[in-house]
Amino acid sequence: MEAILYICHGSRVKEASAQAIDFIKVCMQAHPNSIQEYCFLELETPTIEEAYERCVQKGATRIIAIPVLLLTAVHAKHDIPVILNKMKERYPAVDLKYGRPIGVSDKMVDILVERLEETNVRVTEDSLVLLVGRGSSDPDVKRDLSRLADLLRNRLPKIRVQECYLTAATPSFGEALEFAEESRTNQVFIIPYLLFTGLLMQSIENGIKKIQKKGKQKFILCRYLGYHPKIEKAISERIHEVSGGGAYVSNYA
């Protein structure tokens, strides 16, 4: 019997964990005949080990593990596979398949455009759009967010789009705000490339509050990605990729 294991990041903010669980429960509705469990890599329960064991106890003979992460970074390449490999050793008779993160696609850019449009503020040619990613020391994260920024530029002709990062990569969000302040841009749109709320979203809000006190420009904060049918579809695509016989991958290296 096949099981699907949805692996979320985890957060110290309870609202973020609740949002992740609600989102996964919606995703589960597309696969009613499978054993399904959600879990968190860190900071929240159930853990990957706990949810994996639940799948086995329910009779799973094959587990499809899906990292519910936006981009491919250390968590997807190393941290999650390390835990999954240990569980595979514990239950060698259970087949294990590991899927890809959500990744870069036109669907994700569609959502970014929606987040801009729902502000009801026109994105003019003198606007600046900051695409704010979580950040990582992994170069693949910069590559992927740059690709998303390029795709967004193609959708917003003549509009400046600048990617930046909240942690471990440059330009930082703070540096991007300084750049926006020094420019002659009248309005700055900020799109958090985050699945859910949490401490990183709070840091974006705090950064905007500080710079808004200077009153030089208008800063418009868009919603984080949150639940969206196109993200749900992307998750389903990742499941189908590996349920069709793809091999388990211990890492992305």
GROMACS .gro file of C-alpha atoms in nm:
model
  253
    1MET     CA    1   0.000   0.000   0.000
    2GLU     CA    2   0.127   0.345  -0.093
    3ALA     CA    3   0.168   0.628   0.158
    4ILE     CA    4   0.238   0.996   0.102
    5LEU     CA    5   0.450   1.179   0.358
    6TYR     CA    6   0.432   1.559   0.334
    7ILE     CA    7   0.738   1.719   0.494
    8CYS     CA    8   0.701   2.085   0.595
    9HIS     CA    9   0.972   2.309   0.737
   10GLY     CA   10   0.827   2.399   1.076
   11SER     CA   11   0.810   2.730   1.262
   12ARG     CA   12   0.819   2.873   1.612
   13VAL     CA   13   0.507   3.069   1.517
   14LYS     CA   14   0.200   2.854   1.584
   15GLU     CA   15  -0.001   3.031   1.316
   16ALA     CA   16   0.255   2.926   1.055
   17SER     CA   17   0.235   2.561   1.159
   18ALA     CA   18  -0.145   2.577   1.154
   19GLN     CA   19  -0.138   2.724   0.804
   20ALA     CA   20   0.094   2.446   0.687
   21ILE     CA   21  -0.134   2.177   0.829
   22ASP     CA   22  -0.445   2.333   0.675
   23PHE     CA   23  -0.270   2.351   0.338
   24ILE     CA   24  -0.157   1.988   0.351
   25LYS     CA   25  -0.507   1.873   0.444
   26VAL     CA   26  -0.633   2.036   0.124
   27CYS     CA   27  -0.358   1.862  -0.075
   28MET     CA   28  -0.457   1.530   0.079
   29GLN     CA   29  -0.804   1.552  -0.072
   30ALA     CA   30  -0.655   1.487  -0.417
   31HIS     CA   31  -0.522   1.148  -0.300
   32PRO     CA   32  -0.805   0.989  -0.098
   33ASN     CA   33  -0.695   0.628  -0.151
   34SER     CA   34  -0.347   0.666  -0.003
   35ILE     CA   35  -0.217   0.658   0.352
   36GLN     CA   36  -0.122   1.019   0.417
   37GLU     CA   37   0.070   1.189   0.695
   38TYR     CA   38   0.219   1.534   0.743
   39CYS     CA   39   0.526   1.618   0.949
   40PHE     CA   40   0.785   1.887   1.014
   41LEU     CA   41   1.160   1.895   0.969
   42GLU     CA   42   1.212   2.105   1.282
   43LEU     CA   43   1.052   2.321   1.550
   44GLU     CA   44   0.717   2.139   1.542
   45THR     CA   45   0.559   1.796   1.573
   46PRO     CA   46   0.499   1.539   1.441
   47THR     CA   47   0.858   1.483   1.337
   48ILE     CA   48   0.958   1.306   1.016
   49GLU     CA   49   1.042   0.993   1.215
   50GLU     CA   50   0.705   0.992   1.393
   51ALA     CA   51   0.503   1.038   1.075
   52TYR     CA   52   0.711   0.780   0.887
   53GLU     CA   53   0.642   0.523   1.157
   54ARG     CA   54   0.270   0.602   1.141
   55CYS     CA   55   0.276   0.525   0.770
   56VAL     CA   56   0.444   0.190   0.838
   57GLN     CA   57   0.201   0.108   1.119
   58LYS     CA   58  -0.090   0.176   0.883
   59GLY     CA   59   0.044  -0.083   0.642
   60ALA     CA   60   0.249   0.121   0.397
   61THR     CA   61   0.471  -0.087   0.169
   62ARG     CA   62   0.591   0.220  -0.020
   63ILE     CA   63   0.632   0.576   0.110
   64ILE     CA   64   0.647   0.880  -0.116
   65ALA     CA   65   0.817   1.160   0.078
   66ILE     CA   66   0.748   1.508  -0.057
   67PRO     CA   67   0.940   1.814   0.071
   68VAL     CA   68   0.684   2.094   0.092
   69LEU     CA   69   0.951   2.356   0.029
   70LEU     CA   70   0.963   2.631  -0.229
   71LEU     CA   71   1.322   2.594  -0.348
   72THR     CA   72   1.597   2.333  -0.352
   73ALA     CA   73   1.843   2.402  -0.071
   74VAL     CA   74   2.027   2.226   0.211
   75HIS     CA   75   1.706   2.107   0.377
   76ALA     CA   76   1.591   1.930   0.061
   77LYS     CA   77   1.936   1.811  -0.045
   78HIS     CA   78   2.076   1.697   0.289
   79ASP     CA   79   1.877   1.742   0.610
   80ILE     CA   80   1.561   1.560   0.502
   81PRO     CA   81   1.743   1.280   0.311
   82VAL     CA   82   1.962   1.208   0.616
   83ILE     CA   83   1.653   1.140   0.826
   84LEU     CA   84   1.481   0.944   0.550
   85ASN     CA   85   1.788   0.726   0.500
   86LYS     CA   86   1.784   0.638   0.869
   87MET     CA   87   1.417   0.543   0.845
   88LYS     CA   88   1.488   0.335   0.535
   89GLU     CA   89   1.752   0.145   0.731
   90ARG     CA   90   1.501   0.091   1.013
   91TYR     CA   91   1.234  -0.037   0.775
   92PRO     CA   92   1.423  -0.188   0.480
   93ALA     CA   93   1.118  -0.375   0.349
   94VAL     CA   94   0.935  -0.047   0.288
   95ASP     CA   95   1.009   0.109  -0.051
   96LEU     CA   96   1.097   0.479  -0.027
   97LYS     CA   97   1.064   0.744  -0.297
   98TYR     CA   98   1.172   1.106  -0.249
   99GLY     CA   99   1.024   1.387  -0.454
  100ARG     CA  100   1.142   1.733  -0.549
  101PRO     CA  101   1.053   2.065  -0.385
  102ILE     CA  102   0.801   2.292  -0.558
  103GLY     CA  103   1.073   2.464  -0.759
  104VAL     CA  104   1.061   2.725  -1.034
  105SER     CA  105   0.768   2.734  -1.275
  106ASP     CA  106   0.534   2.970  -1.457
  107LYS     CA  107   0.265   2.870  -1.207
  108MET     CA  108   0.463   3.029  -0.925
  109VAL     CA  109   0.510   3.347  -1.128
  110ASP     CA  110   0.133   3.355  -1.187
  111ILE     CA  111   0.090   3.370  -0.810
  112LEU     CA  112   0.344   3.652  -0.777
  113VAL     CA  113   0.151   3.856  -1.034
  114GLU     CA  114  -0.172   3.786  -0.843
  115ARG     CA  115  -0.014   3.908  -0.521
  116LEU     CA  116   0.077   4.234  -0.693
  117GLU     CA  117  -0.266   4.275  -0.849
  118GLU     CA  118  -0.457   4.215  -0.527
  119THR     CA  119  -0.292   4.520  -0.365
  120ASN     CA  120  -0.514   4.730  -0.596
  121VAL     CA  121  -0.218   4.961  -0.650
  122ARG     CA  122  -0.108   5.006  -1.010
  123VAL     CA  123   0.248   4.894  -1.080
  124THR     CA  124   0.380   5.188  -1.280
  125GLU     CA  125   0.705   5.218  -1.475
  126ASP     CA  126   0.867   5.408  -1.188
  127SER     CA  127   0.787   5.125  -0.945
  128LEU     CA  128   1.037   4.884  -0.794
  129VAL     CA  129   0.941   4.526  -0.711
  130LEU     CA  130   1.142   4.345  -0.443
  131LEU     CA  131   1.113   3.967  -0.454
  132VAL     CA  132   1.216   3.855  -0.105
  133GLY     CA  133   1.336   3.498  -0.057
  134ARG     CA  134   1.427   3.311   0.259
  135GLY     CA  135   1.791   3.283   0.160
  136SER     CA  136   2.053   3.012   0.199
  137SER     CA  137   2.425   2.955   0.164
  138ASP     CA  138   2.335   2.706  -0.110
  139PRO     CA  139   2.401   2.865  -0.452
  140ASP     CA  140   2.103   2.682  -0.601
  141VAL     CA  141   1.871   2.905  -0.398
  142LYS     CA  142   2.016   3.220  -0.555
  143ARG     CA  143   1.998   3.058  -0.896
  144ASP     CA  144   1.632   2.962  -0.854
  145LEU     CA  145   1.517   3.295  -0.709
  146SER     CA  146   1.704   3.474  -0.989
  147ARG     CA  147   1.518   3.259  -1.240
  148LEU     CA  148   1.188   3.351  -1.077
  149ALA     CA  149   1.284   3.719  -1.085
  150ASP     CA  150   1.368   3.689  -1.456
  151LEU     CA  151   1.032   3.526  -1.527
  152LEU     CA  152   0.858   3.802  -1.333
  153ARG     CA  153   1.046   4.068  -1.531
  154ASN     CA  154   0.916   3.910  -1.850
  155ARG     CA  155   0.563   3.950  -1.716
  156LEU     CA  156   0.621   4.310  -1.604
  157PRO     CA  157   0.786   4.488  -1.899
  158LYS     CA  158   0.976   4.806  -1.808
  159ILE     CA  159   0.932   4.739  -1.434
  160ARG     CA  160   1.242   4.693  -1.220
  161VAL     CA  161   1.246   4.365  -1.029
  162GLN     CA  162   1.515   4.301  -0.767
  163GLU     CA  163   1.555   3.974  -0.580
  164CYS     CA  164   1.691   3.982  -0.224
  165TYR     CA  165   1.721   3.753   0.076
  166LEU     CA  166   1.633   3.747   0.443
  167THR     CA  167   1.925   3.529   0.554
  168ALA     CA  168   2.260   3.389   0.441
  169ALA     CA  169   2.271   3.544   0.093
  170THR     CA  170   2.314   3.881  -0.075
  171PRO     CA  171   2.176   4.126  -0.148
  172SER     CA  172   2.002   4.118   0.187
  173PHE     CA  173   1.652   4.252   0.237
  174GLY     CA  174   1.799   4.542   0.433
  175GLU     CA  175   2.036   4.626   0.148
  176ALA     CA  176   1.749   4.611  -0.099
  177LEU     CA  177   1.548   4.855   0.115
  178GLU     CA  178   1.847   5.091   0.124
  179PHE     CA  179   1.874   5.066  -0.254
  180ALA     CA  180   1.504   5.145  -0.284
  181GLU     CA  181   1.542   5.443  -0.055
  182GLU     CA  182   1.835   5.582  -0.252
  183SER     CA  183   1.657   5.539  -0.583
  184ARG     CA  184   1.400   5.783  -0.711
  185THR     CA  185   1.133   5.518  -0.708
  186ASN     CA  186   0.798   5.650  -0.592
  187GLN     CA  187   0.657   5.319  -0.482
  188VAL     CA  188   0.813   4.988  -0.381
  189PHE     CA  189   0.622   4.660  -0.396
  190ILE     CA  190   0.752   4.387  -0.168
  191ILE     CA  191   0.660   4.026  -0.246
  192PRO     CA  192   0.756   3.776   0.026
  193TYR     CA  193   0.847   3.449  -0.144
  194LEU     CA  194   0.738   3.253   0.161
  195LEU     CA  195   0.478   2.978   0.184
  196PHE     CA  196   0.334   3.084   0.518
  197THR     CA  197   0.362   3.346   0.788
  198GLY     CA  198   0.630   3.321   1.056
  199LEU     CA  199   0.933   3.497   1.198
  200LEU     CA  200   1.069   3.579   0.852
  201MET     CA  201   0.744   3.746   0.754
  202GLN     CA  202   0.758   3.944   1.077
  203SER     CA  203   1.111   4.059   0.995
  204ILE     CA  204   0.989   4.189   0.658
  205GLU     CA  205   0.707   4.380   0.827
  206ASN     CA  206   0.947   4.529   1.082
  207GLY     CA  207   1.192   4.637   0.811
  208ILE     CA  208   0.917   4.815   0.621
  209LYS     CA  209   0.792   4.992   0.933
  210LYS     CA  210   1.139   5.132   1.003
  211ILE     CA  211   1.194   5.269   0.654
  212GLN     CA  212   0.840   5.404   0.623
  213LYS     CA  213   0.906   5.638   0.912
  214LYS     CA  214   1.128   5.839   0.680
  215GLY     CA  215   0.823   5.901   0.463
  216LYS     CA  216   1.007   5.936   0.133
  217GLN     CA  217   0.835   5.658  -0.059
  218LYS     CA  218   0.533   5.437  -0.058
  219PHE     CA  219   0.603   5.076   0.038
  220ILE     CA  220   0.337   4.821  -0.051
  221LEU     CA  221   0.367   4.482   0.117
  222CYS     CA  222   0.206   4.199  -0.076
  223ARG     CA  223   0.076   3.882   0.083
  224TYR     CA  224   0.304   3.583   0.119
  225LEU     CA  225   0.214   3.292  -0.109
  226GLY     CA  226  -0.010   3.102   0.131
  227TYR     CA  227  -0.259   2.847   0.004
  228HIS     CA  228  -0.310   2.858  -0.370
  229PRO     CA  229  -0.457   2.595  -0.606
  230LYS     CA  230  -0.149   2.623  -0.828
  231ILE     CA  231   0.079   2.530  -0.539
  232GLU     CA  232  -0.151   2.239  -0.458
  233LYS     CA  233  -0.120   2.132  -0.822
  234ALA     CA  234   0.259   2.159  -0.806
  235ILE     CA  235   0.261   1.930  -0.501
  236SER     CA  236   0.043   1.678  -0.686
  237GLU     CA  237   0.284   1.690  -0.980
  238ARG     CA  238   0.575   1.611  -0.750
  239ILE     CA  239   0.383   1.313  -0.610
  240HIS     CA  240   0.302   1.179  -0.956
  241GLU     CA  241   0.665   1.218  -1.066
  242VAL     CA  242   0.783   0.965  -0.810
  243SER     CA  243   0.473   0.747  -0.787
  244GLY     CA  244   0.531   0.665  -1.152
  245GLY     CA  245   0.840   0.466  -1.061
  246GLY     CA  246   1.108   0.727  -1.002
  247ALA     CA  247   1.400   0.615  -0.793
  248TYR     CA  248   1.463   0.726  -0.439
  249VAL     CA  249   1.727   0.996  -0.430
  250SER     CA  250   1.934   1.032  -0.115
  251ASN     CA  251   2.043   1.384  -0.206
  252TYR     CA  252   2.053   1.630  -0.493
  253ALA     CA  253   2.430   1.644  -0.528
   0.00000   0.00000   0.00000
